[in-house]
Amino acid sequence: LNVARFWLMKAVSMVYMVALPCYSHGAVKGMCLFMLGHFTCGELLATMFIVNHVIEGVCFAKKSNDGEATAKGRKGLRPQTAMGTTPMSETRSKASAANSELKEVPFNDWAAVQCQTSVNWSPGSWFWNHFSGGLSHQIEHHLFPSICHTNYVHIQDVVEKTCIEYGVPYQSEPSLLSAYKKMISHLRFLGTEKKQG
């Protein structure tokens, strides 16, 4: 039954996405509209994904010499930025100064790694959250993948305050444009990193 439904939906999709535009506007114009729509949507989706993970200040999980990833429990390994810094060291010291009885969160704690390796943009914005399908609240998506994205706007401030309280980095950009600019700058840095070193 699932296989039949799969092929039926493929056929229906091809009819309304290719056959109808070709019938209404001619084969060449119909195919051009089909390709333009897919290229535009693909670029928009790729842009919204890349600014959440490849941007200045975001950390990457680090592997040990034996290939074990940071998130799998090695206590000595810390997620680091491309520049080799560990932002959680700074946020942890600020949180410890504010609360001396603070329980220490390991650098490679699963939830801490999710926060260190993701970036939000336009936090709290209902419009951008809806338009991006929740991609603007990437940290909340990584922490709570089974929650419907329409709730991310409501839990964002709680997640941010909790991260600050426990000294876990919470990176957020005010808009998609500012995140995009930082992403371009970071890609430029990554492209010239080997030349400088």
mmCIF file of C-alpha atoms in Angstrom:
data_model
loop_
_atom_site.group_PDB
_atom_site.id
_atom_site.type_symbol
_atom_site.label_atom_id
_atom_site.label_comp_id
_atom_site.label_asym_id
_atom_site.label_seq_id
_atom_site.Cartn_x
_atom_site.Cartn_y
_atom_site.Cartn_z
ATOM 1 C CA LEU A 1 0.000 0.000 0.000
ATOM 2 C CA ASN A 2 2.804 2.453 0.870
ATOM 3 C CA VAL A 3 4.633 1.698 -2.380
ATOM 4 C CA ALA A 4 1.461 2.322 -4.391
ATOM 5 C CA ARG A 5 0.836 5.583 -2.538
ATOM 6 C CA PHE A 6 4.456 6.633 -3.159
ATOM 7 C CA TRP A 7 4.161 6.155 -6.940
ATOM 8 C CA LEU A 8 0.692 7.706 -7.058
ATOM 9 C CA MET A 9 1.937 10.866 -5.340
ATOM 10 C CA LYS A 10 4.955 11.000 -7.684
ATOM 11 C CA ALA A 11 2.572 10.881 -10.664
ATOM 12 C CA VAL A 12 0.225 13.519 -9.176
ATOM 13 C CA SER A 13 3.205 15.775 -8.412
ATOM 14 C CA MET A 14 4.546 15.478 -11.939
ATOM 15 C CA VAL A 15 1.119 16.357 -13.341
ATOM 16 C CA TYR A 16 0.657 19.575 -11.380
ATOM 17 C CA MET A 17 4.336 20.614 -11.388
ATOM 18 C CA VAL A 18 5.298 19.760 -14.988
ATOM 19 C CA ALA A 19 2.347 18.687 -17.125
ATOM 20 C CA LEU A 20 -0.040 21.524 -16.189
ATOM 21 C CA PRO A 21 2.505 24.348 -16.714
ATOM 22 C CA CYS A 22 3.614 22.764 -20.016
ATOM 23 C CA TYR A 23 -0.018 22.390 -21.123
ATOM 24 C CA SER A 24 -0.932 25.959 -20.101
ATOM 25 C CA HIS A 25 2.212 27.791 -21.278
ATOM 26 C CA GLY A 26 3.809 25.477 -23.809
ATOM 27 C CA ALA A 27 6.588 22.914 -23.248
ATOM 28 C CA VAL A 28 9.556 25.311 -23.201
ATOM 29 C CA LYS A 29 7.990 27.955 -20.967
ATOM 30 C CA GLY A 30 6.442 25.283 -18.716
ATOM 31 C CA MET A 31 9.816 23.569 -18.184
ATOM 32 C CA CYS A 32 11.472 26.957 -17.587
ATOM 33 C CA LEU A 33 8.871 27.748 -14.898
ATOM 34 C CA PHE A 34 9.387 24.318 -13.333
ATOM 35 C CA MET A 35 13.186 24.778 -13.219
ATOM 36 C CA LEU A 36 12.987 28.385 -11.999
ATOM 37 C CA GLY A 37 10.689 27.378 -9.159
ATOM 38 C CA HIS A 38 12.914 24.489 -8.095
ATOM 39 C CA PHE A 39 16.155 26.476 -8.351
ATOM 40 C CA THR A 40 14.663 29.368 -6.358
ATOM 41 C CA CYS A 41 13.217 27.167 -3.615
ATOM 42 C CA GLY A 42 16.397 25.069 -3.462
ATOM 43 C CA GLU A 43 18.619 28.135 -3.075
ATOM 44 C CA LEU A 44 16.356 29.615 -0.405
ATOM 45 C CA LEU A 45 16.300 26.356 1.556
ATOM 46 C CA ALA A 46 20.078 25.928 1.264
ATOM 47 C CA THR A 47 20.597 29.506 2.477
ATOM 48 C CA MET A 48 18.399 28.950 5.512
ATOM 49 C CA PHE A 49 20.279 25.749 6.394
ATOM 50 C CA ILE A 50 23.838 27.001 5.928
ATOM 51 C CA VAL A 51 23.482 30.113 8.110
ATOM 52 C CA ASN A 52 22.576 27.858 11.042
ATOM 53 C CA HIS A 53 25.767 25.803 11.026
ATOM 54 C CA VAL A 54 28.530 27.462 8.995
ATOM 55 C CA ILE A 55 28.941 30.889 10.569
ATOM 56 C CA GLU A 56 31.425 32.822 12.705
ATOM 57 C CA GLY A 57 31.447 31.615 16.299
ATOM 58 C CA VAL A 58 29.766 28.257 15.749
ATOM 59 C CA CYS A 59 31.645 25.239 17.088
ATOM 60 C CA PHE A 60 32.343 21.980 15.367
ATOM 61 C CA ALA A 61 32.548 18.619 17.086
ATOM 62 C CA LYS A 62 36.158 17.549 17.350
ATOM 63 C CA LYS A 63 37.541 14.043 16.881
ATOM 64 C CA SER A 64 40.310 12.485 18.921
ATOM 65 C CA ASN A 65 43.269 10.736 17.353
ATOM 66 C CA ASP A 66 41.372 7.432 17.514
ATOM 67 C CA GLY A 67 38.444 8.975 15.590
ATOM 68 C CA GLU A 68 35.941 9.156 18.441
ATOM 69 C CA ALA A 69 33.738 12.259 18.105
ATOM 70 C CA THR A 70 33.325 14.858 20.855
ATOM 71 C CA ALA A 71 29.630 14.217 21.289
ATOM 72 C CA LYS A 72 30.190 10.525 22.022
ATOM 73 C CA GLY A 73 31.510 11.099 25.506
ATOM 74 C CA ARG A 74 35.257 11.771 25.506
ATOM 75 C CA LYS A 75 35.734 14.104 28.478
ATOM 76 C CA GLY A 76 38.882 15.790 27.197
ATOM 77 C CA LEU A 77 37.437 16.806 23.837
ATOM 78 C CA ARG A 78 35.688 20.146 23.428
ATOM 79 C CA PRO A 79 33.761 21.487 20.455
ATOM 80 C CA GLN A 80 35.815 24.309 18.930
ATOM 81 C CA THR A 81 35.331 27.088 16.422
ATOM 82 C CA ALA A 82 37.295 27.092 13.170
ATOM 83 C CA MET A 83 39.684 29.524 14.871
ATOM 84 C CA GLY A 84 40.376 26.933 17.586
ATOM 85 C CA THR A 85 38.541 28.718 20.416
ATOM 86 C CA THR A 86 36.045 27.193 22.830
ATOM 87 C CA PRO A 87 33.290 29.774 23.495
ATOM 88 C CA MET A 88 31.872 27.661 26.313
ATOM 89 C CA SER A 89 34.996 28.420 28.381
ATOM 90 C CA GLU A 90 34.042 32.104 28.377
ATOM 91 C CA THR A 91 30.313 31.612 28.956
ATOM 92 C CA ARG A 92 31.013 29.088 31.712
ATOM 93 C CA SER A 93 33.305 31.510 33.575
ATOM 94 C CA LYS A 94 30.644 34.272 33.369
ATOM 95 C CA ALA A 95 27.980 31.909 34.725
ATOM 96 C CA SER A 96 30.290 30.708 37.529
ATOM 97 C CA ALA A 97 30.984 34.304 38.541
ATOM 98 C CA ALA A 98 27.245 34.947 38.805
ATOM 99 C CA ASN A 99 26.538 31.713 40.710
ATOM 100 C CA SER A 100 29.352 30.016 42.622
ATOM 101 C CA GLU A 101 27.188 26.921 43.304
ATOM 102 C CA LEU A 102 26.569 26.328 39.614
ATOM 103 C CA LYS A 103 26.623 22.676 38.561
ATOM 104 C CA GLU A 104 29.277 22.286 35.869
ATOM 105 C CA VAL A 105 27.998 21.208 32.465
ATOM 106 C CA PRO A 106 30.563 19.098 30.548
ATOM 107 C CA PHE A 107 31.821 20.669 27.318
ATOM 108 C CA ASN A 108 30.732 17.590 25.398
ATOM 109 C CA ASP A 109 27.304 17.178 27.048
ATOM 110 C CA TRP A 110 24.763 16.282 24.339
ATOM 111 C CA ALA A 111 22.547 19.351 24.883
ATOM 112 C CA ALA A 112 25.568 21.660 25.226
ATOM 113 C CA VAL A 113 26.969 20.358 21.923
ATOM 114 C CA GLN A 114 23.611 21.052 20.212
ATOM 115 C CA CYS A 115 23.762 24.660 21.426
ATOM 116 C CA GLN A 116 27.429 25.115 20.497
ATOM 117 C CA THR A 117 27.047 23.765 16.956
ATOM 118 C CA SER A 118 23.908 25.708 15.960
ATOM 119 C CA VAL A 119 22.925 29.351 15.512
ATOM 120 C CA ASN A 120 19.514 31.004 15.562
ATOM 121 C CA TRP A 121 18.541 34.015 13.475
ATOM 122 C CA SER A 122 15.581 36.377 13.953
ATOM 123 C CA PRO A 123 14.756 34.730 17.299
ATOM 124 C CA GLY A 124 11.223 35.209 18.527
ATOM 125 C CA SER A 125 9.961 36.234 15.083
ATOM 126 C CA TRP A 126 6.702 34.491 14.284
ATOM 127 C CA PHE A 127 7.014 35.420 10.586
ATOM 128 C CA TRP A 128 10.550 34.061 10.052
ATOM 129 C CA ASN A 129 9.832 30.971 12.152
ATOM 130 C CA HIS A 130 6.799 30.187 9.967
ATOM 131 C CA PHE A 131 8.469 31.154 6.672
ATOM 132 C CA SER A 132 11.564 29.036 7.393
ATOM 133 C CA GLY A 133 9.644 26.083 8.827
ATOM 134 C CA GLY A 134 11.430 26.526 12.164
ATOM 135 C CA LEU A 135 14.945 26.809 10.706
ATOM 136 C CA SER A 136 15.319 30.276 12.254
ATOM 137 C CA HIS A 137 15.216 28.566 15.680
ATOM 138 C CA GLN A 138 17.838 25.910 14.956
ATOM 139 C CA ILE A 139 19.015 25.526 18.568
ATOM 140 C CA GLU A 140 15.486 24.749 19.762
ATOM 141 C CA HIS A 141 15.022 22.388 16.812
ATOM 142 C CA HIS A 142 18.164 20.442 17.759
ATOM 143 C CA LEU A 143 17.208 20.291 21.433
ATOM 144 C CA PHE A 144 13.531 19.434 20.878
ATOM 145 C CA PRO A 145 13.192 17.800 17.432
ATOM 146 C CA SER A 146 9.772 16.305 18.157
ATOM 147 C CA ILE A 147 8.131 19.637 19.070
ATOM 148 C CA CYS A 148 6.174 21.335 16.288
ATOM 149 C CA HIS A 149 8.155 24.303 14.942
ATOM 150 C CA THR A 150 5.310 26.712 15.698
ATOM 151 C CA ASN A 151 6.200 26.365 19.399
ATOM 152 C CA TYR A 152 9.869 27.363 19.009
ATOM 153 C CA VAL A 153 8.960 31.064 19.304
ATOM 154 C CA HIS A 154 7.418 30.355 22.710
ATOM 155 C CA ILE A 155 10.285 28.291 24.172
ATOM 156 C CA GLN A 156 13.182 30.304 22.691
ATOM 157 C CA ASP A 157 13.527 32.735 25.612
ATOM 158 C CA VAL A 158 13.438 29.892 28.171
ATOM 159 C CA VAL A 159 16.171 27.993 26.294
ATOM 160 C CA GLU A 160 18.322 31.132 26.008
ATOM 161 C CA LYS A 161 17.980 31.991 29.722
ATOM 162 C CA THR A 162 18.784 28.391 30.701
ATOM 163 C CA CYS A 163 21.904 28.429 28.506
ATOM 164 C CA ILE A 164 23.072 31.689 30.104
ATOM 165 C CA GLU A 165 22.344 30.331 33.581
ATOM 166 C CA TYR A 166 24.461 27.192 33.018
ATOM 167 C CA GLY A 167 27.211 28.823 30.966
ATOM 168 C CA VAL A 168 26.348 27.207 27.640
ATOM 169 C CA PRO A 169 26.838 29.364 24.522
ATOM 170 C CA TYR A 170 23.645 30.510 22.833
ATOM 171 C CA GLN A 171 24.476 32.232 19.549
ATOM 172 C CA SER A 172 21.737 34.220 17.894
ATOM 173 C CA GLU A 173 21.779 36.716 15.051
ATOM 174 C CA PRO A 174 19.198 39.529 14.841
ATOM 175 C CA SER A 175 18.232 38.811 11.222
ATOM 176 C CA LEU A 176 18.739 36.451 8.299
ATOM 177 C CA LEU A 177 20.752 39.171 6.549
ATOM 178 C CA SER A 178 23.217 39.569 9.439
ATOM 179 C CA ALA A 179 23.557 35.778 9.714
ATOM 180 C CA TYR A 180 24.138 35.578 5.952
ATOM 181 C CA LYS A 181 26.867 38.257 6.117
ATOM 182 C CA LYS A 182 28.630 36.397 8.940
ATOM 183 C CA MET A 183 28.315 33.141 7.012
ATOM 184 C CA ILE A 184 29.940 34.701 3.911
ATOM 185 C CA SER A 185 32.727 36.128 6.085
ATOM 186 C CA HIS A 186 33.255 32.723 7.712
ATOM 187 C CA LEU A 187 33.360 30.930 4.346
ATOM 188 C CA ARG A 188 35.944 33.476 3.178
ATOM 189 C CA PHE A 189 38.010 32.726 6.315
ATOM 190 C CA LEU A 190 37.726 28.971 5.768
ATOM 191 C CA GLY A 191 38.765 29.397 2.122
ATOM 192 C CA THR A 192 41.921 31.302 3.037
ATOM 193 C CA GLU A 193 42.795 29.452 6.259
ATOM 194 C CA LYS A 194 45.323 27.045 4.709
ATOM 195 C CA LYS A 195 47.061 29.789 2.725
ATOM 196 C CA GLN A 196 47.774 31.751 5.907
ATOM 197 C CA GLY A 197 48.939 28.769 7.972
#
